CSV table of C-alpha atoms in Angstrom, one decimal:
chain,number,residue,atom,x,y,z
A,15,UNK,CA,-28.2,-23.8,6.8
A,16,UNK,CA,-26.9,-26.6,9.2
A,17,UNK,CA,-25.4,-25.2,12.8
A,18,UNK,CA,-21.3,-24.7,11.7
A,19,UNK,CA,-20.7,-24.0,15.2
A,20,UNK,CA,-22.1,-27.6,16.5
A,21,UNK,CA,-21.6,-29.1,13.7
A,22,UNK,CA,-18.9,-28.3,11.6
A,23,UNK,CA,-16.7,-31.5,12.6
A,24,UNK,CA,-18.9,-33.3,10.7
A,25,UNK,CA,-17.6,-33.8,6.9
A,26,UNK,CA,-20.6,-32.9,5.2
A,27,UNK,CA,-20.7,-29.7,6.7
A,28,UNK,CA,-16.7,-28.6,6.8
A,29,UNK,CA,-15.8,-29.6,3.3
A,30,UNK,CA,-18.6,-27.8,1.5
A,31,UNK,CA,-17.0,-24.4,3.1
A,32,UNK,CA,-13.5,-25.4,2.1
A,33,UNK,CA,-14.1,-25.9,-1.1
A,34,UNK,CA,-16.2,-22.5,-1.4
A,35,UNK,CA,-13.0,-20.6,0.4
A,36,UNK,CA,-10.6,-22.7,-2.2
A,37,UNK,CA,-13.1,-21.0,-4.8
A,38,UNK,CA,-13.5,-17.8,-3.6
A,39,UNK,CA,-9.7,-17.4,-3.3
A,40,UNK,CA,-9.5,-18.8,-7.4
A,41,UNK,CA,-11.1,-16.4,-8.2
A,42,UNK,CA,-9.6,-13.3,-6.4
A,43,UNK,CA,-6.6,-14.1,-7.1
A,44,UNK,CA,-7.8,-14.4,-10.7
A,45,UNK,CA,-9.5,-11.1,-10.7
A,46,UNK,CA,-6.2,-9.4,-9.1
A,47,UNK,CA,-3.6,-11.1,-11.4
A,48,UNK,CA,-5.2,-11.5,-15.0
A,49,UNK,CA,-7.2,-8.5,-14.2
A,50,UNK,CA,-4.2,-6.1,-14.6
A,51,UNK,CA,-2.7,-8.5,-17.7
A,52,UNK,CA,-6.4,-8.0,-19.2
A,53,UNK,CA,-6.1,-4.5,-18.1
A,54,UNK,CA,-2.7,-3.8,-20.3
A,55,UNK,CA,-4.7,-5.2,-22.6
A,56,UNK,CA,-7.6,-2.8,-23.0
A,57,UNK,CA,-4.9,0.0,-22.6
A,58,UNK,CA,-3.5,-1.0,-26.1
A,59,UNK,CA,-5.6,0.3,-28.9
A,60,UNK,CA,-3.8,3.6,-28.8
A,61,UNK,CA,0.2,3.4,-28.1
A,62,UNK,CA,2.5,3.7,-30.9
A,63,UNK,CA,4.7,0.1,-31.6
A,64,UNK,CA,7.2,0.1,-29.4
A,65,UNK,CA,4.9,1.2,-26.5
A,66,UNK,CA,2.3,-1.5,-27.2
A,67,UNK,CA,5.8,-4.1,-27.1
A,68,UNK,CA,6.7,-2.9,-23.6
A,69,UNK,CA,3.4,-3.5,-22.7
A,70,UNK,CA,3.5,-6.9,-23.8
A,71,UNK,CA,6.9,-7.3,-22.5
A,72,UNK,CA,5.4,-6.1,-18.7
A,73,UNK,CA,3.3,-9.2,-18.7
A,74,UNK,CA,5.0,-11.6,-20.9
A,75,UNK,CA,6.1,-13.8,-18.0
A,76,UNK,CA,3.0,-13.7,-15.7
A,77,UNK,CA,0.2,-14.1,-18.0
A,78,UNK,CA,-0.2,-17.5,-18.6
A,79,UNK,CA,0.3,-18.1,-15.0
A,80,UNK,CA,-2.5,-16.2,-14.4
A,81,UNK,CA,-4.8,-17.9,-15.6
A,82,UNK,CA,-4.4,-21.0,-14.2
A,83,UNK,CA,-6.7,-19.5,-11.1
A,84,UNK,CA,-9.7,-19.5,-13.4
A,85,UNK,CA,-9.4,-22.9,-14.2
A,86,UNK,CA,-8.8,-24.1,-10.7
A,87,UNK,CA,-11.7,-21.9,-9.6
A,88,UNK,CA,-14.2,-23.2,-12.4
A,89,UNK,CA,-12.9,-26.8,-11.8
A,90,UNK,CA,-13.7,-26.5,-8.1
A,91,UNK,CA,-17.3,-25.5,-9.0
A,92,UNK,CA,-17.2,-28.4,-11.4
A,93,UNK,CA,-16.7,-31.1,-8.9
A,94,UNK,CA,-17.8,-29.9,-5.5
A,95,UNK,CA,-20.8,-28.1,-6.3
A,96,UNK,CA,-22.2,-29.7,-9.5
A,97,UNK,CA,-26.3,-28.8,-8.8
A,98,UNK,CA,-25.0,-24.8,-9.1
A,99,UNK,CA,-22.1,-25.5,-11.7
A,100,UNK,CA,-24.7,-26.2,-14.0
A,101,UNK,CA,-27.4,-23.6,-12.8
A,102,UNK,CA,-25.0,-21.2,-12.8
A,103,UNK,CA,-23.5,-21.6,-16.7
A,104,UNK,CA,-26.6,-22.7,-18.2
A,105,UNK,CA,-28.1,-19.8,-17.6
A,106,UNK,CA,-24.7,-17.8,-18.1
A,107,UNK,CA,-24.1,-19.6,-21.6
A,108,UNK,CA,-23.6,-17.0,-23.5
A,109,UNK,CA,-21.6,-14.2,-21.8
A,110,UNK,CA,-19.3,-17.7,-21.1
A,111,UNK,CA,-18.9,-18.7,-24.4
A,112,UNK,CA,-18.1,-15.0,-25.2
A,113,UNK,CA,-15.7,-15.3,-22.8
A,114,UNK,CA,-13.8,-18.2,-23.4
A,115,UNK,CA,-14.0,-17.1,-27.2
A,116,UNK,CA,-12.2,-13.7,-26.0
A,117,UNK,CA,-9.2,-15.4,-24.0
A,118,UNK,CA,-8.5,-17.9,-26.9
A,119,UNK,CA,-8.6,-14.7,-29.5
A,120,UNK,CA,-5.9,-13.2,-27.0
A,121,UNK,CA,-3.5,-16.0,-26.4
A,122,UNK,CA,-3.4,-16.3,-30.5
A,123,UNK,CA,-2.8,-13.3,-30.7
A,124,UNK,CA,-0.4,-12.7,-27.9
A,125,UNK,CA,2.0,-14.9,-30.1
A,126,UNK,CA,1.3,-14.3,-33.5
A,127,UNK,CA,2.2,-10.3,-33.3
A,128,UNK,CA,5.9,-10.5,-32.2
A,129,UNK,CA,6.2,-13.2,-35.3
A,130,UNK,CA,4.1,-11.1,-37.9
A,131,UNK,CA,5.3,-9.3,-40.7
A,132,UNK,CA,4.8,-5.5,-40.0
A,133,UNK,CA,1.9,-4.7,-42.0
A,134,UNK,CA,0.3,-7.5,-39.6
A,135,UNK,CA,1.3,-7.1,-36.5
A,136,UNK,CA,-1.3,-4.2,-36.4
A,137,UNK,CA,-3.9,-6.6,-36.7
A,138,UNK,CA,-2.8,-8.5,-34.2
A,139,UNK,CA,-2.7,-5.9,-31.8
A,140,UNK,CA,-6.0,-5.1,-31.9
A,141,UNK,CA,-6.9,-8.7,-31.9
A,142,UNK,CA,-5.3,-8.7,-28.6
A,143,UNK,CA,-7.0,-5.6,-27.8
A,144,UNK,CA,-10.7,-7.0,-28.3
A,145,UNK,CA,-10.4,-10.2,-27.0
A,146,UNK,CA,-8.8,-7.8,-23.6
A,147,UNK,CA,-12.5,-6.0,-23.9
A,148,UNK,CA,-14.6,-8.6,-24.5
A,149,UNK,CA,-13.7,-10.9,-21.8
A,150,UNK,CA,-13.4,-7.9,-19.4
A,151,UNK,CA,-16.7,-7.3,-20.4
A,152,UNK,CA,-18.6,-10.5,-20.3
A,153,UNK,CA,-16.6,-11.3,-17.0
A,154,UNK,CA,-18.4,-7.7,-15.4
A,155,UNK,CA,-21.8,-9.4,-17.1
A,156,UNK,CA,-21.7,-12.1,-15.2
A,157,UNK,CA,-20.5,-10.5,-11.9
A,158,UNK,CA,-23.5,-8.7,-12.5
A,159,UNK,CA,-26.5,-11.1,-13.4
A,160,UNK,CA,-24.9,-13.1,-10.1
A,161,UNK,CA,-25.9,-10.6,-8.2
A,162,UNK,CA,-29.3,-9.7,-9.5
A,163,UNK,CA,-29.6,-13.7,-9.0
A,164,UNK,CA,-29.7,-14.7,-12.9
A,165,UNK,CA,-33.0,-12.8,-13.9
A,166,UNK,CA,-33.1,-11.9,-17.6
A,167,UNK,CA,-35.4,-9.2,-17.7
A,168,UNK,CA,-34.6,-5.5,-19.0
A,169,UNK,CA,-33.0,-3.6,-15.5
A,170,UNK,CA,-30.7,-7.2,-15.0
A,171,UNK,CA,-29.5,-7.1,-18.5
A,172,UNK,CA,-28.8,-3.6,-18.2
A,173,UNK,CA,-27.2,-3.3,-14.7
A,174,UNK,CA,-25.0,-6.8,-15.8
A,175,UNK,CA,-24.0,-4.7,-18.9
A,176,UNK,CA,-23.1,-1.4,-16.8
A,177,UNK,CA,-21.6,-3.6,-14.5
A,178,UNK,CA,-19.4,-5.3,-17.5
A,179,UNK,CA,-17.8,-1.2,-18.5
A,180,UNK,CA,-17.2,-0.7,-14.5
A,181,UNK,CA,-15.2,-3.8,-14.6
A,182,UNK,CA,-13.2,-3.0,-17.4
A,183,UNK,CA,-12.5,0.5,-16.0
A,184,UNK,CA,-11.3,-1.6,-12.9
A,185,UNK,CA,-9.1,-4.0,-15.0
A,186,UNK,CA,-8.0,-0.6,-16.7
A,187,UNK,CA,-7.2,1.2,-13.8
A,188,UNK,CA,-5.2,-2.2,-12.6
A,189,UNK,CA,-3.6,-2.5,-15.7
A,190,UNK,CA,-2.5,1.3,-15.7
A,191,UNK,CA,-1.3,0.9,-11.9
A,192,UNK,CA,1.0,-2.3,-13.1
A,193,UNK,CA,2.6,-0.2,-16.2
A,194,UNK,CA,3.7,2.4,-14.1
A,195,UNK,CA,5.3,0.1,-12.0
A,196,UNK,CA,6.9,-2.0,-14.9
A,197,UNK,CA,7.9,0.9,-17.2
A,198,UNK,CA,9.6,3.7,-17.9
A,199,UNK,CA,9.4,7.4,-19.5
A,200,UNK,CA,6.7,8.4,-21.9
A,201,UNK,CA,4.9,5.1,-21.3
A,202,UNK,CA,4.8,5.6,-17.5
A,203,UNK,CA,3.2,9.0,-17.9
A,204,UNK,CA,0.7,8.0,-19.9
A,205,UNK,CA,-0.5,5.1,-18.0
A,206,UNK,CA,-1.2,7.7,-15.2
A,207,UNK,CA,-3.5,9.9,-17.5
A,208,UNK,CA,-4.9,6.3,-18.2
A,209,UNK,CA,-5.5,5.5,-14.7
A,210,UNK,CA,-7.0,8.7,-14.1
A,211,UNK,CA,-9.5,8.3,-16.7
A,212,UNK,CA,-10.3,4.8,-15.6
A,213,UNK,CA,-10.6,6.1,-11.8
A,214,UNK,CA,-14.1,7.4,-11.6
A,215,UNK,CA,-16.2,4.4,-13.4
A,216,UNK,CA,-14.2,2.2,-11.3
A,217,UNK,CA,-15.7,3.9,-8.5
A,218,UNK,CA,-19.4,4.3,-10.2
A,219,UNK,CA,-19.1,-0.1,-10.5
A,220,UNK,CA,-18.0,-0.3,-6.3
A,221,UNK,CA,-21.3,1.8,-5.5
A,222,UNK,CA,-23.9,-0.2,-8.0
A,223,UNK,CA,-22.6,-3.4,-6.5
A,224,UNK,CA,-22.4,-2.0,-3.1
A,225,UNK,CA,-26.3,-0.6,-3.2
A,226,UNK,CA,-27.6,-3.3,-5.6
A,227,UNK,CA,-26.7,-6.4,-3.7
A,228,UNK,CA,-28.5,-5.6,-0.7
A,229,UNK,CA,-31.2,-4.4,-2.6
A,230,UNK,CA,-31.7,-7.5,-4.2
A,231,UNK,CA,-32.2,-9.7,-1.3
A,232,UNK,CA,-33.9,-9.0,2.2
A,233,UNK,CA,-31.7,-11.3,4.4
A,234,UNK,CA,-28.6,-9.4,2.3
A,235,UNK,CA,-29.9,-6.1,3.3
A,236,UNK,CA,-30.4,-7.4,7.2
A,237,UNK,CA,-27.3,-8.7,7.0
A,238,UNK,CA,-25.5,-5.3,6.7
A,239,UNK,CA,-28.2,-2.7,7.6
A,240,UNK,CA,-29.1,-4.4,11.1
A,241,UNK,CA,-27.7,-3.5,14.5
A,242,UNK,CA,-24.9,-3.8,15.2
A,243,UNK,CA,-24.0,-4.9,12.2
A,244,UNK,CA,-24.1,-1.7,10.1
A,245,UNK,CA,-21.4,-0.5,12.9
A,246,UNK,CA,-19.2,-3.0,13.2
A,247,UNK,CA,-19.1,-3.0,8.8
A,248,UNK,CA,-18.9,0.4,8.8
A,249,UNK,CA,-15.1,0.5,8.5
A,250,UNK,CA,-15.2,-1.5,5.0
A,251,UNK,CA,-16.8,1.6,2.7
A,252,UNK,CA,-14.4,3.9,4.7
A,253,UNK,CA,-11.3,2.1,3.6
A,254,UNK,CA,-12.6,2.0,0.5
A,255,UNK,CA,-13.2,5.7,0.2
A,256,UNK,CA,-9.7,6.5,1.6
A,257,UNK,CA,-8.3,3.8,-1.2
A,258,UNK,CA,-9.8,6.1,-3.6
A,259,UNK,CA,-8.8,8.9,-2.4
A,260,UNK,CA,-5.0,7.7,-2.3
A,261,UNK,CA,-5.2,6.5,-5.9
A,262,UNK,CA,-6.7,10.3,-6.6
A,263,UNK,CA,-4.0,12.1,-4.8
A,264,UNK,CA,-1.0,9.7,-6.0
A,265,UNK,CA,-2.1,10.0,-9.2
A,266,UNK,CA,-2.2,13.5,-9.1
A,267,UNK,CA,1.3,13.8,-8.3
A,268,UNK,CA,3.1,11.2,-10.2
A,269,UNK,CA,3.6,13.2,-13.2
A,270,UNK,CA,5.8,15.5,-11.3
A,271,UNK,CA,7.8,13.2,-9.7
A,272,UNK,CA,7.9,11.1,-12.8
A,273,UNK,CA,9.3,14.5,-15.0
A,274,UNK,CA,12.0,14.8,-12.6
A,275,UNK,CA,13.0,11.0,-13.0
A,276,UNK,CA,11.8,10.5,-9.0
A,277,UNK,CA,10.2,7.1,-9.3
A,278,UNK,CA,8.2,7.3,-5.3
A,279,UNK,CA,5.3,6.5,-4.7
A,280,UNK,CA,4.9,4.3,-8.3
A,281,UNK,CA,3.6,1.4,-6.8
A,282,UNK,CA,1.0,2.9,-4.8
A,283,UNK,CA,-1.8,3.5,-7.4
A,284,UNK,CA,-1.5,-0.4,-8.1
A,285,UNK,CA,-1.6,-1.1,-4.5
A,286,UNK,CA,-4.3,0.9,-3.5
A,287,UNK,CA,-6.5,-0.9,-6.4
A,288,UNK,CA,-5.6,-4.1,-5.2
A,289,UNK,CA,-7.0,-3.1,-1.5
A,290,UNK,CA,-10.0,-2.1,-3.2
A,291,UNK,CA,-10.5,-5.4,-5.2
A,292,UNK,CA,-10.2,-7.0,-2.0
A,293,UNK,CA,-12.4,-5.2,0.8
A,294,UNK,CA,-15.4,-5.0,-2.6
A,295,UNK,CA,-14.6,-8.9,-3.0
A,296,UNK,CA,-14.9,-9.5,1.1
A,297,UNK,CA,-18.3,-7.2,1.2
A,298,UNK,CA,-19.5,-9.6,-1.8
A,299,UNK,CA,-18.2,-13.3,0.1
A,300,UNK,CA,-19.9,-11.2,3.6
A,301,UNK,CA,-23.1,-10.8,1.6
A,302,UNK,CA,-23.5,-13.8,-0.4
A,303,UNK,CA,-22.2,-16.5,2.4
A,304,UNK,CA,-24.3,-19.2,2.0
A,305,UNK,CA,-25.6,-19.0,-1.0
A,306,UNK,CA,-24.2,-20.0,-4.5
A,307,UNK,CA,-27.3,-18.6,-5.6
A,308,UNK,CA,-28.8,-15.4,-3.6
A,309,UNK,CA,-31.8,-17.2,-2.0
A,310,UNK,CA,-31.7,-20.4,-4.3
A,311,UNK,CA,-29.3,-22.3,-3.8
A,312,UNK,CA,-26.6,-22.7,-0.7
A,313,UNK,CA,-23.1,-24.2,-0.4
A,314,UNK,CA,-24.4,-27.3,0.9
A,315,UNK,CA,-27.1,-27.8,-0.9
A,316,UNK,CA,-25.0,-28.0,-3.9
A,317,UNK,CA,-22.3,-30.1,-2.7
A,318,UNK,CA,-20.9,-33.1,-3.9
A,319,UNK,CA,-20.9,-36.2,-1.6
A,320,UNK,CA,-19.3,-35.8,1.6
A,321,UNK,CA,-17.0,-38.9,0.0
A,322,UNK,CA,-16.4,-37.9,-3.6
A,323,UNK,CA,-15.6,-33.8,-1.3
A,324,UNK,CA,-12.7,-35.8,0.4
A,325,UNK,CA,-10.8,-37.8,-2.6
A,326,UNK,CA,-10.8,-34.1,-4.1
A,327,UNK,CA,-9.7,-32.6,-1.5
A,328,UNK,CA,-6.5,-34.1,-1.3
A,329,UNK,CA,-6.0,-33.7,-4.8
A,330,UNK,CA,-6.3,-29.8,-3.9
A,331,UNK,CA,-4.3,-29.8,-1.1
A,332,UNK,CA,-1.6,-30.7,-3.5
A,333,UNK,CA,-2.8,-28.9,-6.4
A,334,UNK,CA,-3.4,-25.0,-4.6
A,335,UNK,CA,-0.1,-25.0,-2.9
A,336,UNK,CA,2.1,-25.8,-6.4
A,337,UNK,CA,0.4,-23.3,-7.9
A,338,UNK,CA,0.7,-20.5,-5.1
A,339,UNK,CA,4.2,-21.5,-4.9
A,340,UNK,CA,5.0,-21.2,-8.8
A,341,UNK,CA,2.8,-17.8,-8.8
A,342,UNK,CA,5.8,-16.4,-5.8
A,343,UNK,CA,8.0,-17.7,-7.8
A,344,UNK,CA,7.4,-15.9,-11.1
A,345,UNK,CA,6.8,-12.5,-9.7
A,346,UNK,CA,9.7,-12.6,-7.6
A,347,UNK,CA,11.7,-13.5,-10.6
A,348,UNK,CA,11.0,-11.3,-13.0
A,349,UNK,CA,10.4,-8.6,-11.1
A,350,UNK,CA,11.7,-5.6,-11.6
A,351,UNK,CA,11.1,-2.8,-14.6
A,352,UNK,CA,10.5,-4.8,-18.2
A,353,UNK,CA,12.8,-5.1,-20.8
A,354,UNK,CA,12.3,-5.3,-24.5
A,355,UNK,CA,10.4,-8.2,-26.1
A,356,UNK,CA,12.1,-10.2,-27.7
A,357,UNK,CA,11.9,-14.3,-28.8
């Protein structure tokens, strides 16, 4: 790893961590903002019509936009890091193609059930349901054999595939916290028996990631184990405990509140997630930070030229801030409780 400190005016060394920041924030805001679209999604199998059309309706403006992150994160590992780019999705191949498979089966079907006849729009509802699960799935599978550095033995495949149910939990628990935000009555209360449900697996996924990635890798564990470090990180799994335990309690006493038409405290369950996505995804960048792959492969090891790094990144530095300012300007748009679906 080249000295940043001494160093890091030099272009090969500065660009490499741009580009991996320009990434990392790709894909959090991915994670954050389809995650709770995906999340509705999983949440649909059950609801009668007219729920499962306000639920549509409750993302109907943001989801497209949403993904845009995942292409801008998976084109930045395109063209700055090619050598891990194609380390990293050959040997995810599968659980990728699943994946994309899953996110076209749910933008078909997104459209086609508002426009089918009734005896199909069924169908198309639970087409929009699996293709929810299976890319929540096979995006936790890959979070997972990341971290266990792409090994395809029995205890990776397994620990990916546990890891793939925590995240949909998560995606659950974030699509649950966004409905009862965005809707109203019978709907609202049952998104927080949904939430609640979703709360503890959520929680089992933060603790297998949280002891597994320092298991998996010495300089990991030294990293957050040795002195003073393990103090100075110490406040990161308290946060996250007291996140949980806000979500707990909230949830708790929404359907009081909620019975007596008092709409406080709605948005904190959805909050409180969203602090937890992002102290679990800063413990991951902390731990991870250099590599691309644990003890493989570094950031600068699979850069681009220092030259071709440039010409793209002014291309992003026109690119990231058009998106981030379209993103503001959908949500603050259509903010606000959801109204009926209609084309």
């Amino acid at each position: 790893m080249p000295d940043l400190i001494n160093n890091f005016g030099q272009p090969e060394v500065w660009l490499p961590v741009v580009f991996a920041l320009v990434m990392a924030l790709a894909m959090l805001a991915y994670v954050i903002l389809d995650g709770y679209d995906l999340g509705v999604g999983i949440l649909m199998r059950k609801p009668n019509n007219a729920q499962q059309d306000a639920m549509v309706a409750s993302i109907g403006p943001f989801w497209d936009a949403n993904e845009t992150w995942l292409v801008l994160g998976v084109g930045v590992l395109l063209v700055a890091f090619p050598l891990a780019h194609g380390m990293i999705l050959g040997a995810l191949y599968l659980p990728v193609a699943l994946m994309l498979v899953a996110l076209m089966l749910r933008g078909v079907a997104f459209d086609f059930r508002v426009k089918a006849r009734d005896e199909h729009k069924r169908l198309w509802n639970m087409a929009f349901h699996v293709g929810s699960v299976l890319a929540g799935w096979s995006q936790g599978f890959m979070l997972g054999a990341m971290i266990t550095g792409f090994v395809l033995d029995t205890a990776s495949v397994l620990f990916s595939s546990l890891i793939g149910l925590c995240l949909l939990a998560a995606y659950a628990l974030l699509g649950a916290g966004w409905l009862i935000i965005k809707t109203e009555g019978e709907l609202q209360l049952l998104a927080v028996g949904w939430a609640r449900r979703s709360l503890w697996l959520t929680a089992l996924g933060v603790l297998a990631i949280s002891v597994a990635t320092p298991w998996v890798s010495q300089s990991i564990f030294l990293k957050w184990f040795s002195f003073p470090n393990v103090i100075l990180l110490l406040p990161i799994p308290v946060a996250t405990l007291v996140l949980f335990y806000t979500i707990w309690r909230s949830l708790g006493r929404l359907p009081v509140r909620l019975a007596q038409g008092n709409q406080y405290g709605i948005g904190v369950p959805f909050g409180a997630t969203v602090g937890i996505f992002l102290l679990a995804f800063y413990g991951l960048g902390y731990s991870i930070f250099p590599w691309l792959i644990i003890d493989k492969v570094t950031i600068w090891q699979a850069a681009s030229s220092p030259a071709a790094l440039m010409v793209i990144f002014y291309g992003v530095a026109v690119v990231l801030p058009v998106i981030i300012a379209y993103t503001v300007y959908a949500y603050r748009i259509f903010w606000g409780k959801s109204t009926e679906l209609k084309y």
